[in-house]
XYZ file of C-alpha atoms in Angstrom:
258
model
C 18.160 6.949 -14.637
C 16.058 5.233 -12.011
C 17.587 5.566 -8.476
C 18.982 2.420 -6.986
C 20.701 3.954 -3.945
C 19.775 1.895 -0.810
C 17.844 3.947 0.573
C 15.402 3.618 -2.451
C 13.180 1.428 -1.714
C 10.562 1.573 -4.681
C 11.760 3.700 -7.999
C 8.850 4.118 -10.329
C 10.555 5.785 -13.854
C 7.780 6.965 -16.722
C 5.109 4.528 -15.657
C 2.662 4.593 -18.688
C -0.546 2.492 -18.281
C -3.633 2.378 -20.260
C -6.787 0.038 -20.423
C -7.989 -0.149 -24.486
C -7.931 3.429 -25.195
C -7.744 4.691 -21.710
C -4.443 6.059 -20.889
C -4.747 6.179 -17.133
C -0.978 6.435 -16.378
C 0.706 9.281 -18.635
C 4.060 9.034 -17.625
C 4.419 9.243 -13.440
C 7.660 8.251 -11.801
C 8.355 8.519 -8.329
C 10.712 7.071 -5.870
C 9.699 5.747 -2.399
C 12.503 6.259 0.383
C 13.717 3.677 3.712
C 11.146 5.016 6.251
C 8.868 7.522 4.330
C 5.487 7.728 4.196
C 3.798 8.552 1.004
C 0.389 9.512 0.927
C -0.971 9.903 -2.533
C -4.502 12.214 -2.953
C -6.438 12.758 -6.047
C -10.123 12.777 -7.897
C -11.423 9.259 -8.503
C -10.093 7.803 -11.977
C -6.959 9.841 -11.320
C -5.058 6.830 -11.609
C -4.357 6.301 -8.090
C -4.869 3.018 -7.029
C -3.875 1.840 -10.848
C -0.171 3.349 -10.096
C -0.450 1.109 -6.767
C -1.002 -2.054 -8.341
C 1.586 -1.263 -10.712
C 3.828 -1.447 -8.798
C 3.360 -4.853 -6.932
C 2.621 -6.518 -10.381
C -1.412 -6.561 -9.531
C -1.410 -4.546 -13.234
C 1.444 -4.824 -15.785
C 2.594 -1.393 -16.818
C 2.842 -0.593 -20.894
C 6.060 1.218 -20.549
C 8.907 2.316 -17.574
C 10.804 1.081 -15.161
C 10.029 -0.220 -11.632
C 12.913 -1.143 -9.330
C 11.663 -2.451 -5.968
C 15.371 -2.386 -3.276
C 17.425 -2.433 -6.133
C 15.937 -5.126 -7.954
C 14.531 -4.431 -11.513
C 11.039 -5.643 -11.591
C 10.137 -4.370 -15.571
C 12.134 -2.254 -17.416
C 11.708 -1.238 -21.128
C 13.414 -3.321 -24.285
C 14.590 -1.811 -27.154
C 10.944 -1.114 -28.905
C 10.255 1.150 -25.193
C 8.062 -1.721 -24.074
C 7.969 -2.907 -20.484
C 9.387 -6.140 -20.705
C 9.545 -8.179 -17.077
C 11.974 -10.610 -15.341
C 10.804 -14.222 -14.905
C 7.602 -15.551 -12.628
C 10.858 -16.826 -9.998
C 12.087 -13.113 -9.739
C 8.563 -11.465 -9.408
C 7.308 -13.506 -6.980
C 10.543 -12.779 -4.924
C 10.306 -9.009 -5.560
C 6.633 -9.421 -5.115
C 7.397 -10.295 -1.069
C 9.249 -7.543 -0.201
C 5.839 -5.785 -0.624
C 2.606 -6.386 1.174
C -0.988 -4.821 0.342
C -3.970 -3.811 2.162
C -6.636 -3.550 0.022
C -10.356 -1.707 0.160
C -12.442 -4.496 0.742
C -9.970 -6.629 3.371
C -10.255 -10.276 0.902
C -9.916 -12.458 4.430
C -10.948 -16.009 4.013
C -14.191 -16.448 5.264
C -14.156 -19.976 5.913
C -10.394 -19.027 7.854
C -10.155 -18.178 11.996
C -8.469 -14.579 12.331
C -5.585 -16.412 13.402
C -5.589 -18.448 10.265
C -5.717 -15.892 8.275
C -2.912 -14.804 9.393
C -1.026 -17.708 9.689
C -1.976 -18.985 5.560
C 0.530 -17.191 3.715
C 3.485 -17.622 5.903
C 3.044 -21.377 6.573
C 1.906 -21.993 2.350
C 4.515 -19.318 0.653
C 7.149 -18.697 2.804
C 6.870 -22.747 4.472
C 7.071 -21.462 8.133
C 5.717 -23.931 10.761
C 3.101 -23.931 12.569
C 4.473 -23.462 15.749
C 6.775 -20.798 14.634
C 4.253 -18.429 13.074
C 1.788 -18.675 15.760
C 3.612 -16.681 18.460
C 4.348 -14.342 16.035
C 0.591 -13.927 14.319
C -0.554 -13.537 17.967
C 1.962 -10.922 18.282
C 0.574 -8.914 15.740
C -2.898 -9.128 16.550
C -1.629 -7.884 19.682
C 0.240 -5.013 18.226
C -3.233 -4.316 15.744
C -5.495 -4.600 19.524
C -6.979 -7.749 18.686
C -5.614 -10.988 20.100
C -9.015 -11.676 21.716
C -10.628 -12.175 18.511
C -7.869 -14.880 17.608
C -10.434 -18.017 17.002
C -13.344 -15.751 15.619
C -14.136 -15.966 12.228
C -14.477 -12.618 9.660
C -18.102 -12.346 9.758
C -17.988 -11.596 13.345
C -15.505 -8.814 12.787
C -16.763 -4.934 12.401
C -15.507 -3.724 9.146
C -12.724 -1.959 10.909
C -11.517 -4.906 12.730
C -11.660 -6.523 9.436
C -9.243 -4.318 8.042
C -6.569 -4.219 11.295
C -6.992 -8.622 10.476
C -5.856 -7.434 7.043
C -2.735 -5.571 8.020
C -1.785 -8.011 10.777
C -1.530 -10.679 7.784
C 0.346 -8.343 5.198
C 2.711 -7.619 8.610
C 3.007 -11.196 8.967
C 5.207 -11.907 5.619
C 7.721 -10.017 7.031
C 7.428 -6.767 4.084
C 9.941 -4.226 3.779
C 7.308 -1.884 2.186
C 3.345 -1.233 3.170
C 1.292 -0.489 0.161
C -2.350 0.854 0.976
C -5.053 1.154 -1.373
C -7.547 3.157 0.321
C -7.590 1.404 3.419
C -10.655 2.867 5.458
C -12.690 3.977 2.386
C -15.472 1.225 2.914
C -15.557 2.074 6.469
C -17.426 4.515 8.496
C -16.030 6.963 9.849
C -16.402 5.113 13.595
C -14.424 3.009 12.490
C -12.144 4.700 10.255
C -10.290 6.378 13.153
C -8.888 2.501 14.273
C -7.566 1.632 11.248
C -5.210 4.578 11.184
C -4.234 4.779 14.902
C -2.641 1.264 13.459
C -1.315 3.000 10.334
C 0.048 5.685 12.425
C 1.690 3.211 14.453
C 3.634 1.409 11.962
C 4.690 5.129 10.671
C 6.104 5.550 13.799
C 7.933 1.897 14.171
C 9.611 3.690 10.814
C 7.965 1.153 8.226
C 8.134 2.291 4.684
C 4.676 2.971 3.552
C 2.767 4.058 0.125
C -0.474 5.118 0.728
C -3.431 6.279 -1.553
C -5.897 7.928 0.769
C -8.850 10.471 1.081
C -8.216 11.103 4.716
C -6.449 14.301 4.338
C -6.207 14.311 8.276
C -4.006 11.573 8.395
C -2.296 12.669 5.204
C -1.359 15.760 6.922
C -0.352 14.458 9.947
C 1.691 11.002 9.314
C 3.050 11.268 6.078
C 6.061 12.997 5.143
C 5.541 13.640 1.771
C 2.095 14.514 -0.052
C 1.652 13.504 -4.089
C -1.037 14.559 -5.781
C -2.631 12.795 -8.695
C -5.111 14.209 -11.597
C -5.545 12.793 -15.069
C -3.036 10.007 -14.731
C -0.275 12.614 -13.800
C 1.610 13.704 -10.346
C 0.339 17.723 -10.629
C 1.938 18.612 -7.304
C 4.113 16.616 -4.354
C 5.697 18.681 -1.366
C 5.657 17.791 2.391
C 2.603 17.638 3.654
C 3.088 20.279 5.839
C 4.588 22.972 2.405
C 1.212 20.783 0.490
C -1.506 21.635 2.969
C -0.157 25.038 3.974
C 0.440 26.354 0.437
C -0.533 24.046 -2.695
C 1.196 25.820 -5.707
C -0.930 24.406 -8.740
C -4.425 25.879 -8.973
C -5.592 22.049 -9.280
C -4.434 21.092 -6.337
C -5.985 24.161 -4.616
C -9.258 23.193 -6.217
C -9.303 19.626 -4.685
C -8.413 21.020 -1.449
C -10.601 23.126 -0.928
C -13.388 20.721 -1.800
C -11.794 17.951 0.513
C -11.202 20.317 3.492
């Protein structure tokens, strides 16, 4: 049975996916605790970012369960097909979640601080006046409140991507889902976007994260999943997964990442 404990913030049960004939998810089920930070490592076309957007209803799943704070998102009917609750209910499990993608998606034709300020005022009908102080707050906390009024294509990549977390801060999620945050950056730049993400690890913000920096997956998250062939082969702590992978798999990607 999934866990719906409250401390269970995400619980993922037998998550089957495919795409035609292309099973990408065989199966994986995971739950995502208050506080904990997830990173999740693996080949390309291990089904990675797939499971991600699973889970935020970016992909509908085939089959399983998905229970986001105790809330059933999709859950299987009698024929052991995922069947989901209505638009209402997963738009309002939907905002308990927010997403940082790969490529940022800011408006172009949108100020940084009206990027920000979009969702909140349009979704969640927040004045003006009252999401300001608080969009200039996290631009603050993401060390860029001087590039309020600019507009994206003035931005470095990696600014780009600290605009993009500001605005998924700025709806207020319970839960931070990354999708390979700094893989279109270089690595300048890369080392920015994570001092953020190591920041909000520390303010205790749950967070799911499907990386290649194995750095920061050893030294922020508290738990370490490892993904081939649309399966979890291995999870530990990072410190018991870097120190002494048990499946010869995961000893195989390591040694090529590291």
């Amino acid at each position: 049975m999934p866990s719906t404990t409250p401390d269970v913030m995400i619980s993922a049960q037998a998550i089957h996916k495919a795409f035609g004939g292309n099973e990408v998810l065989r199966g994986v089920s995971l739950d995502l605790m208050r506080g904990e930070v997830v990173a999740v490592i693996g080949p390309s076309g291990s089904g990675k970012s797939t499971f991600l957007r699973c889970l935020n209803h970016l992909e509908t799943i085939d089959s399983g369960t998905v229970i986001v704070e105790g809330e059933v998102l999709a859950q299987n009917d009698a024929s052991g097909k995922a069947q989901y609750v209505s638009d209402a209910q997963i738009r309002k499990i939907g905002h308990k979640m927010g997403m940082v993608f790969q490529s940022f998606n800011l408006f172009p034709h949108l100020t940084v601080l009206e990027n920000i300020i979009e969702a909140p005022m349009l979704v969640q009908k927040i004045k003006r006046s009252e999401i300001v102080p608080k969009a200039e707050a996290l631009l603050k906390k993401v060390g860029l409140l001087e590039k309020r009024d600019a507009y994206p294509n003035r931005l470095s990549g990696g600014q780009k991507q600290r605009v993009a977390i500001a605005r998924a801060l700025a709806m207020d999620p319970d839960i931070m889902l990354f999708d390979e945050p700094t893989s279109a950056l270089d690595p300048e730049l890369t080392g920015e976007v994570l001092r953020t993400m190591r920041e909000l690890a520390q303010d205790r913000m749950t967070m799911l994260v499907v990386t290649h920096e194995m750095g920061f997956a050893r030294e922020v998250a508290n738990r370490v999943i490892f993904m081939d062939g649309g399966n979890i082969v291995e999870q530990a702590t990072a410190e018991a997964f870097f120190a002494n992978p048990q499946h010869e798999r995961t000893q195989a990607f390591l040694q090529n990442m590291l």
